[in-house]
Coordinates of C-alpha atoms in Angstrom, one line a residue:
Chain A
M1 CA 183.3 103.2 134.9
A2 CA 185.6 100.3 135.7
C3 CA 187.3 98.6 132.8
R4 CA 185.9 95.3 132.0
N5 CA 186.9 92.3 129.9
H6 CA 183.8 91.6 127.9
A7 CA 183.2 87.9 128.3
H8 CA 180.9 87.7 125.3
G9 CA 181.5 90.7 123.2
G10 CA 183.6 88.7 120.8
T11 CA 186.5 87.8 123.0
G12 CA 185.0 84.5 124.0
N13 CA 186.7 82.7 121.1
D14 CA 190.0 82.3 122.9
G15 CA 188.5 79.3 124.6
I16 CA 189.5 78.3 128.0
A17 CA 193.1 78.3 127.2
T18 CA 193.9 81.6 129.0
L19 CA 195.9 80.8 132.1
F20 CA 195.2 82.1 135.5
S21 CA 198.6 83.5 135.3
A22 CA 197.2 86.1 132.9
M23 CA 195.5 87.6 135.9
V24 CA 198.4 87.4 138.4
P25 CA 200.2 90.7 138.8
A26 CA 203.7 90.4 137.7
A27 CA 205.0 92.6 140.5
C28 CA 203.5 92.2 143.9
V29 CA 203.9 94.7 146.6
M30 CA 204.5 92.1 149.2
R31 CA 207.5 89.8 149.4
Q32 CA 207.3 86.7 147.2
V33 CA 206.2 83.7 149.2
A34 CA 204.8 81.4 146.6
P35 CA 206.6 79.5 143.9
M36 CA 204.9 80.5 140.6
R37 CA 203.0 77.4 139.6
Q38 CA 201.4 78.7 136.5
G39 CA 204.3 78.2 134.1
G40 CA 204.5 78.9 130.4
R41 CA 204.5 82.7 130.2
C42 CA 207.5 85.0 130.8
L43 CA 207.2 88.0 133.1
S44 CA 207.0 90.6 130.4
Q45 CA 204.1 88.8 128.6
M46 CA 202.3 88.5 131.9
K47 CA 202.7 92.2 132.5
E48 CA 201.0 92.9 129.2
L49 CA 198.1 90.5 129.7
C50 CA 197.1 91.1 133.2
P51 CA 195.0 93.9 134.5
Q52 CA 196.3 96.4 137.0
P53 CA 196.8 94.4 140.2
P54 CA 194.8 95.5 143.3
I55 CA 196.2 98.3 145.4
L56 CA 197.2 96.8 148.7
R57 CA 196.8 98.4 152.0
R58 CA 199.3 97.0 154.4
R59 CA 202.6 95.4 153.6
N60 CA 202.3 92.1 155.3
N61 CA 200.3 88.9 155.3
H62 CA 198.6 89.4 152.0
I63 CA 197.0 86.5 150.2
P64 CA 198.5 86.3 146.6
Y65 CA 196.2 87.4 143.9
D66 CA 195.9 84.0 142.2
I67 CA 194.8 82.5 145.5
A68 CA 192.3 85.3 146.1
L69 CA 190.8 84.4 142.7
N70 CA 190.8 80.8 143.7
I71 CA 188.7 81.8 146.7
L72 CA 186.4 83.9 144.6
A73 CA 185.7 81.0 142.3
K74 CA 184.3 79.1 145.2
L75 CA 181.8 81.7 146.2
P76 CA 178.1 81.6 145.4
V77 CA 177.1 83.8 142.5
K78 CA 175.5 86.5 144.6
S79 CA 178.7 87.0 146.5
V80 CA 180.8 87.2 143.4
I81 CA 178.6 89.8 141.9
R82 CA 178.7 91.9 145.1
F83 CA 182.5 91.6 145.2
R84 CA 182.8 93.2 141.7
C85 CA 182.6 96.3 143.9
V86 CA 185.8 95.5 145.9
C87 CA 188.2 96.9 143.3
K88 CA 188.6 97.3 139.6
S89 CA 191.0 94.4 139.1
W90 CA 188.7 92.0 140.8
D91 CA 185.9 93.3 138.5
S92 CA 188.1 92.7 135.4
S93 CA 189.1 89.2 136.6
I94 CA 185.6 88.1 137.5
T95 CA 184.3 88.9 134.0
T96 CA 186.9 86.9 132.1
P97 CA 185.8 83.7 130.3
Y98 CA 188.5 81.8 132.3
F99 CA 187.2 82.9 135.7
I100 CA 183.6 82.2 134.6
S101 CA 184.6 78.6 133.5
T102 CA 186.6 78.0 136.7
H103 CA 183.7 79.1 138.9
L104 CA 181.3 77.0 136.9
N105 CA 183.6 73.9 137.1
H106 CA 183.7 74.3 140.9
N107 CA 179.9 74.5 141.1
N108 CA 179.6 71.4 138.8
N109 CA 181.9 69.3 141.0
K110 CA 180.9 70.7 144.3
D111 CA 178.2 68.3 145.4
R112 CA 177.4 65.7 142.8
D113 CA 174.6 64.4 145.0
N114 CA 172.7 67.6 144.8
G115 CA 171.9 68.7 141.3
Y116 CA 169.2 71.2 140.5
V117 CA 166.4 71.4 138.0
I118 CA 164.4 74.4 136.9
H119 CA 160.8 73.9 135.9
K120 CA 157.9 76.0 134.6
P121 CA 154.3 75.2 134.0
S122 CA 153.2 75.0 130.4
S123 CA 149.9 76.6 130.8
P124 CA 149.8 80.4 130.8
P125 CA 149.4 81.9 134.3
T126 CA 146.3 83.6 135.3
P127 CA 146.1 87.3 134.8
F128 CA 147.2 87.7 138.4
D129 CA 150.3 85.6 138.3
S130 CA 153.5 86.5 136.6
P131 CA 155.3 83.7 134.9
V132 CA 157.6 82.0 137.3
C133 CA 160.2 79.3 137.2
T134 CA 160.9 77.0 140.2
V135 CA 164.4 75.8 141.1
A136 CA 164.3 72.4 142.8
F137 CA 166.5 69.5 143.7
D138 CA 166.7 67.0 140.9
H139 CA 166.4 63.9 143.1
T140 CA 163.3 64.9 144.9
F141 CA 161.9 68.0 143.1
D142 CA 161.7 69.7 146.5
R143 CA 161.4 73.4 145.9
I144 CA 164.3 75.7 146.7
Y145 CA 163.2 79.0 145.3
E146 CA 161.3 80.7 142.5
V147 CA 162.5 83.2 139.9
R148 CA 160.2 85.5 138.0
I149 CA 160.7 85.7 134.2
P150 CA 161.8 89.3 133.5
F151 CA 160.5 89.5 130.0
D152 CA 157.2 88.9 128.2
F153 CA 155.9 86.8 125.4
S154 CA 152.9 87.6 123.4
S155 CA 151.1 84.4 124.3
N156 CA 152.2 84.8 127.9
C157 CA 153.5 81.3 127.9
A158 CA 157.2 80.7 127.8
Q159 CA 158.9 77.4 126.9
I160 CA 162.3 76.4 128.3
V161 CA 164.1 75.5 125.1
G162 CA 167.3 74.4 127.0
S163 CA 169.7 75.0 129.7
C164 CA 173.5 75.0 129.5
N165 CA 175.9 76.0 132.3
G166 CA 173.3 78.0 134.1
L167 CA 172.2 79.9 131.0
L168 CA 168.6 79.3 129.9
C169 CA 167.0 79.7 126.5
L170 CA 163.4 80.6 126.5
A171 CA 161.0 81.0 123.6
D172 CA 157.3 81.6 123.2
F173 CA 155.5 78.3 123.5
R174 CA 152.3 79.1 121.6
S175 CA 153.9 81.2 118.9
L176 CA 156.3 78.5 117.8
S177 CA 153.4 77.4 115.5
T178 CA 152.5 80.8 114.4
G179 CA 156.1 81.8 113.7
D180 CA 156.8 84.6 116.1
N181 CA 160.4 84.3 116.8
D182 CA 161.2 86.0 120.1
I183 CA 163.9 84.0 121.8
Y184 CA 165.8 85.0 125.0
L185 CA 168.9 83.9 126.8
W186 CA 168.6 84.3 130.5
N187 CA 170.8 83.7 133.5
P188 CA 168.5 84.0 136.6
S189 CA 171.3 83.6 139.0
I190 CA 172.9 86.9 138.0
R191 CA 169.7 88.6 136.8
K192 CA 170.8 89.1 133.2
F193 CA 169.0 88.4 130.0
K194 CA 169.4 89.0 126.3
K195 CA 166.9 89.0 123.5
L196 CA 168.2 87.4 120.4
P197 CA 168.2 89.4 117.2
D198 CA 165.8 88.7 114.4
T199 CA 166.3 85.4 112.6
C200 CA 167.2 84.8 109.0
L201 CA 164.2 82.6 108.3
G202 CA 161.8 85.1 110.0
K203 CA 158.3 83.9 110.7
V204 CA 158.1 80.3 109.7
R205 CA 155.9 77.6 111.1
F206 CA 156.5 74.1 112.5
V207 CA 159.5 75.2 114.4
T208 CA 161.6 73.3 116.8
L209 CA 164.5 74.8 118.8
G210 CA 167.6 73.4 120.4
F211 CA 170.1 75.2 122.7
A212 CA 173.7 74.1 123.1
Y213 CA 177.0 74.9 124.6
H214 CA 179.8 74.9 122.1
S215 CA 182.7 73.7 124.2
E216 CA 185.4 74.1 121.5
N217 CA 184.8 77.8 121.5
N218 CA 183.3 78.3 124.9
D219 CA 180.3 79.7 123.1
Y220 CA 176.5 79.1 123.0
K221 CA 174.3 78.3 120.0
V222 CA 170.6 78.2 119.3
V223 CA 169.4 75.9 116.5
R224 CA 166.1 76.7 114.8
I225 CA 164.6 74.1 112.5
S226 CA 161.5 74.7 110.5
C227 CA 160.0 71.8 108.6
R228 CA 156.6 71.1 107.4
S229 CA 155.8 67.5 106.6
L230 CA 158.4 65.5 104.7
S231 CA 160.4 68.0 102.9
T232 CA 163.7 69.8 103.1
P233 CA 164.0 71.4 106.5
K234 CA 165.1 75.0 106.9
I235 CA 167.7 75.4 109.5
E236 CA 169.5 78.3 111.0
V237 CA 171.9 78.7 113.9
Y238 CA 172.5 81.6 116.3
T239 CA 175.9 82.0 117.8
L240 CA 176.3 84.1 120.9
S241 CA 179.9 85.2 120.3
S242 CA 178.9 86.7 116.9
D243 CA 175.4 87.7 118.1
S244 CA 173.9 86.7 114.7
W245 CA 172.0 84.0 112.9
R246 CA 173.2 82.0 109.9
R247 CA 171.5 79.6 107.6
V248 CA 172.7 76.0 107.7
E249 CA 172.3 73.6 104.8
I250 CA 171.4 70.0 105.5
S251 CA 173.2 67.6 103.2
L252 CA 171.4 64.4 104.1
T253 CA 168.2 63.0 102.7
A254 CA 165.8 65.8 102.1
N255 CA 162.7 64.0 103.1
L256 CA 162.8 64.6 106.7
M257 CA 160.4 65.9 109.3
F258 CA 161.9 66.9 112.6
R259 CA 159.7 66.3 115.6
K260 CA 159.8 68.3 118.8
N261 CA 160.8 66.5 121.9
F262 CA 157.7 68.1 123.5
Y263 CA 158.1 69.3 126.9
S264 CA 161.7 68.3 127.7
P265 CA 164.5 70.2 126.0
V266 CA 166.3 68.7 123.0
P267 CA 169.1 66.9 124.8
L268 CA 172.8 67.9 124.3
I269 CA 175.2 65.0 124.7
S270 CA 178.9 65.1 123.9
G271 CA 178.5 68.1 121.7
S272 CA 175.5 67.1 119.7
L273 CA 171.8 67.9 119.9
Y274 CA 169.4 65.0 119.3
W275 CA 166.0 65.2 117.6
F276 CA 163.5 62.6 116.4
A277 CA 162.7 62.8 112.8
Y278 CA 160.4 61.0 110.4
T279 CA 161.8 59.9 107.2
K280 CA 160.2 58.1 104.2
E281 CA 162.1 55.3 102.6
E282 CA 160.4 52.9 100.1
N283 CA 157.1 54.4 100.9
C284 CA 157.5 53.5 104.6
R285 CA 157.6 56.1 107.3
R286 CA 160.4 55.5 109.8
V287 CA 161.4 57.2 113.0
I288 CA 165.1 58.0 113.3
I289 CA 167.3 60.2 115.4
M290 CA 169.0 63.2 113.9
A291 CA 172.1 64.3 115.7
F292 CA 173.4 67.8 115.1
D293 CA 177.1 68.3 115.8
V294 CA 177.3 71.7 117.4
N295 CA 180.9 72.2 116.4
S296 CA 180.8 71.1 112.7
E297 CA 177.1 72.1 112.3
K298 CA 176.5 68.9 110.4
F299 CA 173.7 66.4 110.9
K300 CA 174.1 62.7 111.3
K301 CA 171.4 60.0 111.2
L302 CA 171.2 57.4 114.0
A303 CA 168.9 54.4 114.3
L304 CA 166.7 53.7 117.2
P305 CA 167.3 50.5 119.2
D306 CA 166.3 47.5 117.2
D307 CA 164.0 46.1 119.8
C308 CA 162.1 49.2 120.4
F309 CA 159.6 48.8 117.6
H310 CA 157.6 46.0 119.2
G311 CA 154.1 47.0 120.1
R312 CA 152.6 50.4 119.6
S313 CA 154.5 53.3 120.8
L314 CA 152.3 55.8 122.6
H315 CA 154.9 58.3 123.5
R316 CA 158.6 58.7 122.8
C317 CA 161.3 61.1 124.0
L318 CA 165.0 61.6 124.0
A319 CA 166.9 62.7 127.1
L320 CA 170.3 63.0 128.7
F321 CA 171.0 60.3 131.3
K322 CA 174.3 60.4 133.2
G323 CA 176.2 61.8 130.2
K324 CA 174.6 59.5 127.6
L325 CA 171.8 59.5 125.2
A326 CA 168.6 57.9 126.5
F327 CA 165.6 56.9 124.5
L328 CA 162.3 56.5 126.3
K329 CA 159.2 54.9 125.0
C330 CA 155.8 54.3 126.6
G331 CA 153.9 51.5 125.2
R332 CA 152.3 48.2 126.0
N333 CA 154.2 45.0 126.6
E334 CA 153.2 41.5 125.6
Q335 CA 150.8 41.3 128.5
R336 CA 149.1 44.5 127.4
D337 CA 150.4 46.3 130.4
F338 CA 151.7 49.8 130.1
Q339 CA 155.3 50.4 130.7
F340 CA 158.1 52.9 130.0
S341 CA 161.1 51.3 128.5
I342 CA 164.4 53.2 128.6
W343 CA 167.4 52.5 126.4
V344 CA 170.8 54.1 126.8
M345 CA 173.4 54.4 124.0
R346 CA 176.5 53.3 125.9
E347 CA 179.0 54.3 123.2
Y348 CA 178.6 57.7 121.7
G349 CA 177.3 57.4 118.1
V350 CA 177.4 53.6 118.0
V351 CA 174.0 52.3 117.2
E352 CA 174.9 48.7 118.3
S353 CA 175.6 50.0 121.8
W354 CA 171.9 50.7 122.6
D355 CA 171.2 49.0 125.9
K356 CA 167.8 48.5 127.4
L357 CA 168.4 49.6 131.0
F358 CA 165.1 50.0 132.7
V359 CA 161.5 49.2 132.4
V360 CA 159.0 51.2 134.5
P361 CA 155.5 49.7 134.8
F362 CA 152.5 52.0 134.8
Q363 CA 148.8 51.5 135.5
R364 CA 147.7 53.5 132.5
V365 CA 149.1 55.6 129.7
A366 CA 151.9 57.8 130.9
Y367 CA 153.7 60.7 129.2
C368 CA 157.3 61.5 129.9
I369 CA 157.6 65.1 130.9
A370 CA 161.2 64.9 131.8
F371 CA 164.0 62.5 132.5
T372 CA 166.6 64.1 134.8
E373 CA 170.3 63.5 134.4
Y374 CA 170.2 61.8 137.8
G375 CA 167.7 59.2 136.5
S376 CA 164.4 60.3 137.7
L377 CA 161.5 60.0 135.4
L378 CA 158.8 62.7 135.7
A379 CA 155.7 61.4 134.2
R380 CA 152.1 62.5 133.7
C381 CA 149.8 59.6 134.2
V382 CA 146.4 59.8 132.7
T383 CA 143.7 58.6 135.0
R384 CA 140.2 57.6 134.1
V385 CA 138.8 58.7 137.4
K386 CA 136.3 61.5 136.8
N387 CA 137.4 65.0 137.6
Q388 CA 140.9 63.9 138.4
G389 CA 142.6 64.6 135.1
S390 CA 146.3 63.8 135.2
K391 CA 148.5 62.8 138.1
F392 CA 152.2 63.6 138.2
V393 CA 154.7 61.3 139.6
L394 CA 158.5 61.3 140.0
I395 CA 160.0 57.8 139.7
D396 CA 163.6 56.8 140.5
T397 CA 164.3 54.5 137.6
E398 CA 166.7 52.3 139.6
T399 CA 164.7 51.8 142.7
L400 CA 161.2 52.4 141.2
H401 CA 160.5 54.5 144.2
E402 CA 157.7 57.0 143.6
K403 CA 157.3 60.5 144.9
D404 CA 154.8 63.3 144.4
P405 CA 156.8 66.1 142.7
G406 CA 154.4 68.8 143.7
I407 CA 153.6 69.7 140.1
Q408 CA 150.1 70.7 139.1
C409 CA 150.4 70.7 135.3
T410 CA 152.6 69.6 132.5
S411 CA 155.9 71.6 132.9
F412 CA 159.0 72.3 131.0
V413 CA 161.9 70.9 133.0
A414 CA 165.6 71.4 132.5
N415 CA 168.8 70.8 134.6
F416 CA 170.1 73.9 136.3
I417 CA 173.2 75.3 137.9
E418 CA 174.2 78.7 139.2
S419 CA 176.8 80.4 137.1
L420 CA 178.2 83.7 135.9
V421 CA 177.6 83.0 132.3
L422 CA 176.4 86.1 130.4
I423 CA 177.7 88.5 133.0
D424 CA 178.6 91.0 130.4
G425 CA 178.1 91.3 126.6
A426 CA 176.4 93.0 123.8
N427 CA 172.8 93.8 124.5
V428 CA 172.7 92.1 127.8
E429 CA 170.2 93.6 130.1
A430 CA 170.2 93.6 133.9
Y431 CA 167.1 93.7 136.1
Chain B
M1 CA 214.1 73.5 170.2
A2 CA 210.7 71.9 170.0
N3 CA 209.9 68.6 168.5
G4 CA 206.9 68.5 166.2
E5 CA 205.7 65.3 167.6
N6 CA 205.2 66.8 171.1
Q7 CA 203.3 69.8 169.9
N8 CA 201.0 67.8 167.7
P9 CA 197.7 67.0 169.4
N10 CA 197.2 64.0 167.2
P11 CA 198.3 61.0 169.3
N12 CA 198.4 58.6 166.3
P13 CA 201.3 59.2 164.0
I14 CA 201.5 57.3 160.8
E15 CA 202.6 53.7 161.1
A16 CA 205.9 53.0 159.3
T17 CA 205.9 50.4 156.6
P18 CA 206.8 47.1 158.2
G19 CA 210.5 46.2 157.7
A20 CA 211.6 49.7 156.9
A21 CA 212.9 52.2 159.4
A22 CA 210.6 55.1 160.1
R23 CA 212.3 57.8 158.2
T24 CA 211.8 61.3 159.4
I25 CA 212.6 64.6 157.8
T26 CA 213.7 67.5 159.8
L27 CA 212.3 70.9 159.0
K28 CA 213.4 74.3 160.5
T29 CA 210.9 77.2 160.5
A30 CA 211.5 80.9 160.2
D31 CA 211.4 81.4 164.0
G32 CA 213.9 78.6 164.6
E33 CA 211.7 75.8 165.6
I34 CA 212.7 72.3 164.6
F35 CA 210.2 69.7 163.5
E36 CA 210.8 66.1 162.9
V37 CA 208.1 64.8 160.6
E38 CA 207.4 61.3 159.2
E39 CA 208.6 61.1 155.7
A40 CA 205.2 60.2 154.3
V41 CA 203.7 63.4 155.8
A42 CA 206.6 65.6 154.7
M43 CA 206.3 64.3 151.2
E44 CA 202.8 65.8 151.1
F45 CA 204.6 69.2 150.9
G46 CA 205.4 69.7 147.3
T47 CA 208.3 72.0 148.2
V48 CA 209.9 69.4 150.5
K49 CA 209.3 66.7 148.0
S50 CA 211.2 68.6 145.2
F51 CA 214.0 69.4 147.7
F52 CA 214.6 65.8 148.5
E53 CA 214.1 64.4 145.1
D54 CA 217.6 65.5 144.4
D55 CA 219.5 62.5 145.8
A56 CA 222.6 64.5 146.5
V57 CA 220.8 66.3 149.3
S58 CA 221.3 64.6 152.6
A59 CA 218.4 64.1 155.0
T60 CA 220.5 64.8 158.0
K61 CA 220.6 68.6 157.8
P62 CA 217.2 70.3 158.6
M63 CA 215.5 71.8 155.6
P64 CA 215.0 75.5 156.1
L65 CA 211.5 76.9 155.7
P66 CA 212.1 80.7 155.9
N67 CA 208.6 81.6 155.1
V68 CA 206.7 79.5 157.6
S69 CA 206.3 80.0 161.3
G70 CA 206.4 77.2 163.9
S71 CA 202.7 77.6 164.8
A72 CA 201.6 77.5 161.2
L73 CA 203.8 74.4 160.4
S74 CA 202.4 72.6 163.4
R75 CA 198.9 73.1 162.1
V76 CA 199.9 72.1 158.6
I77 CA 201.5 68.9 159.9
T78 CA 198.3 68.1 161.8
Y79 CA 196.2 68.5 158.7
C80 CA 198.5 66.4 156.5
R81 CA 198.8 63.6 159.0
R82 CA 195.0 63.4 159.4
S83 CA 194.5 63.7 155.7
L84 CA 196.8 60.8 155.0
E85 CA 195.1 58.7 157.6
I86 CA 191.7 59.4 156.0
R87 CA 193.0 58.6 152.6
S88 CA 194.4 55.3 153.8
M89 CA 190.8 54.3 154.7
I90 CA 190.1 53.8 151.1
P91 CA 191.6 50.6 149.6
P92 CA 194.4 51.3 147.1
A93 CA 192.6 49.6 144.2
T94 CA 190.2 52.5 143.8
S95 CA 191.5 54.7 141.1
E96 CA 190.8 58.4 140.6
D97 CA 189.3 57.9 137.2
A98 CA 185.5 57.7 137.6
T99 CA 184.7 55.2 134.9
A100 CA 187.4 52.8 136.0
A101 CA 186.2 53.1 139.5
E102 CA 182.7 52.2 138.5
A103 CA 183.8 49.1 136.8
V104 CA 186.2 47.9 139.5
Q105 CA 184.7 49.1 142.8
G106 CA 183.0 46.5 144.9
E107 CA 180.4 47.4 147.6
G108 CA 183.0 47.3 150.3
D109 CA 185.0 49.9 148.6
L110 CA 182.0 52.2 148.2
E111 CA 181.2 51.9 151.9
A112 CA 184.8 52.7 152.7
E113 CA 184.8 55.7 150.4
K114 CA 181.6 57.0 152.0
A115 CA 183.0 56.6 155.5
A116 CA 186.2 58.4 154.5
K117 CA 184.2 61.2 153.0
Q118 CA 182.2 61.6 156.2
E119 CA 185.4 61.6 158.3
R120 CA 187.0 64.2 156.1
K121 CA 183.9 66.4 156.3
E122 CA 183.9 66.2 160.1
F123 CA 187.6 66.7 160.4
E124 CA 187.5 69.7 158.1
A125 CA 184.6 71.3 160.0
E126 CA 186.5 71.1 163.2
F127 CA 190.0 72.0 162.0
L128 CA 189.5 75.8 161.5
K129 CA 186.7 76.3 164.0
D130 CA 188.7 78.4 166.4
E131 CA 191.2 80.0 164.0
S132 CA 191.0 83.7 163.5
N133 CA 191.0 85.2 160.0
E134 CA 194.7 86.2 160.5
D135 CA 195.5 82.6 161.5
V136 CA 193.7 81.2 158.4
K137 CA 195.6 83.7 156.2
E138 CA 198.9 82.6 157.7
L139 CA 198.0 78.9 157.0
I140 CA 197.1 79.8 153.4
L141 CA 200.5 81.4 152.9
A142 CA 202.2 78.4 154.5
A143 CA 200.2 75.9 152.4
N144 CA 201.0 78.0 149.3
Y145 CA 204.7 78.1 150.0
L146 CA 204.9 74.5 150.9
N147 CA 202.8 73.6 147.8
I148 CA 200.2 71.4 149.4
K149 CA 197.4 71.5 146.9
E150 CA 194.8 69.6 149.0
L151 CA 195.3 71.9 152.1
L152 CA 195.3 75.0 150.0
D153 CA 192.0 74.0 148.3
F154 CA 190.4 73.2 151.7
L155 CA 191.6 76.6 153.1
C156 CA 190.2 78.4 150.1
R157 CA 186.9 76.7 150.4
S158 CA 186.8 77.6 154.1
V159 CA 187.6 81.2 153.5
A160 CA 184.9 81.3 150.8
L161 CA 182.4 80.1 153.4
R162 CA 183.6 82.7 155.9
I163 CA 183.2 85.6 153.6
Q164 CA 180.3 84.7 151.3
N165 CA 177.8 86.8 153.3
K166 CA 180.1 89.6 154.1
S167 CA 180.2 93.1 152.9
V168 CA 182.5 94.6 150.3
E169 CA 184.4 96.5 153.0
Y170 CA 184.9 93.3 154.9
A171 CA 186.4 91.6 151.8
R172 CA 188.7 94.6 151.3
K173 CA 190.0 94.4 154.8
F174 CA 190.4 90.6 154.6
F175 CA 192.5 90.7 151.4
G176 CA 194.1 94.0 152.3
I177 CA 192.8 95.8 149.2
E178 CA 192.4 99.5 148.7
G179 CA 189.1 100.2 146.9
D180 CA 189.7 102.2 143.8
Y181 CA 186.3 103.1 142.5
T182 CA 185.2 106.7 142.8
P183 CA 182.1 107.2 145.1
E184 CA 180.0 107.7 142.0
E185 CA 181.2 104.5 140.3
E186 CA 180.7 102.5 143.4
A187 CA 177.2 103.9 143.8
Q188 CA 176.4 102.9 140.3
I189 CA 177.4 99.3 140.8
R190 CA 175.5 99.1 144.1
Q191 CA 172.4 100.4 142.3
E192 CA 172.7 98.1 139.2
Y193 CA 173.2 95.0 141.4
A194 CA 171.1 96.1 144.4
W195 CA 169.8 92.5 144.8
A196 CA 173.4 91.2 145.5
F197 CA 173.8 93.6 148.4
E198 CA 170.7 92.4 150.2
G199 CA 170.9 90.2 153.3
V200 CA 174.6 90.9 153.8
D201 CA 176.0 90.4 157.4
E202 CA 176.6 93.6 159.3
D203 CA 180.2 94.5 159.6

């Protein structure tokens, strides 16, 4: 079989520092036409690092290897996968962490006007449906395509824990209370998935999960927190590069109760995951934000905006909004009307920089299902009309323009991008 | 001896800065063609820029470009000229840095940027429409040799669009690569990733 550089079999820790020059053949068959622009490594080093260059057919008009890879990095995922078959050196190059990152960055920058979301209903499908996720445009929620989930959960209802760089983390929605700990990483664009190994904590209850990209190491982590009422939470972290779980101690106040973000994923902003937590001080229960730094694996407390405590809060959630932490609250204003208020933390980690950006009025109580990076609020509005249940609406927070998102029930929603992440690795399955 | 200005279908060369003489740089291609190019355009070529950054070099002798043909250089000059024009549609105050731009940009700037983006899109869609794969490859080699990042990036994106639905054998032909998998190895890949081989254009 072709020789492959395992992207996640433990070599991922070199970070994105590897240069493209590592993949450029030191000796090309054709005459040198390009000045070598990837400086820093001498010829003998490059010969050691790079895989065997492609065997070329004719002697003229060949595109240099580094440019060929530049072209490959601009192809859709399906094409890249197919072109693994072109030759062994292409296959080797495609599966390096550097190529995967370059390809991802191109996808990220390509068309900032057209981001994607992926969503999945929270109710289990009927016996005749298989669980399916829908990929849609994040501005309009217009459907693009569906993907079928290639693995099963005992409750038949999967939750989208998070989404990073095109890699999704799914867990069993119902069993999070009972303690079953099946967790999967899945890249639907390349049809690969991986079941996580057994956790350290095993079957515990009152679990909340977070999924993060660890940029310093070009790695992925799953954080699992179990905490029952106000006590010391039990925390463990899974790291993809080591394919293992590890307990993490929390050094802050022990009397904490982490709260799920409900349907939307625990947001990842600037390398930290953000949860709500209840804490008890002077016999008073307070809501605070707990930030988990993915790199240092330490928690930090953050206060909510000062002016968010007026009036009763019917629903709260945290989200990512244009690269910053957003806090959303649905409650009544002074006139007893319902509204969603949205604060954004302008400066990372600085509590004084909470800024109330938007207020979205509602007829009745509304629950935030998701708040997209683009700034659309997907809400479930409770109606009093008989037999009508809930109505779902997608609101652009800047224009207050409303749209029917075409969703029938409360869903898990996460941002989405096509990528090559998890193309190879330990225990990665293809389907 | 052909003058680049005559061959260029673009009737609107860059205006020289008022008060300064329009400096041109002379380039000589592999097949002996001479091109006189406005300095602003020639400085888009990284190779040319480095060559002339050395003050001792006089601008009177033509700079040799032994790896570029006349037809390729003509196309490259057309692209760079148009690209400069489009870039000049955006007011200079706009900076590359996103956050600074958000703070400083007025509505007029945003409109101009949008218009420039649309112009570029239309121009790029037209530019390679009638070029064969061989011509595009020649342009890539020229852009690479001349070190023109923007043109090279555009060409790579265009090639990606051309080949994205093509077969493995098409890709091998395009890049001049010999497949080195055994028939069994190749069959295994095709089976494992069968979904990636669906809906591919016929060769």
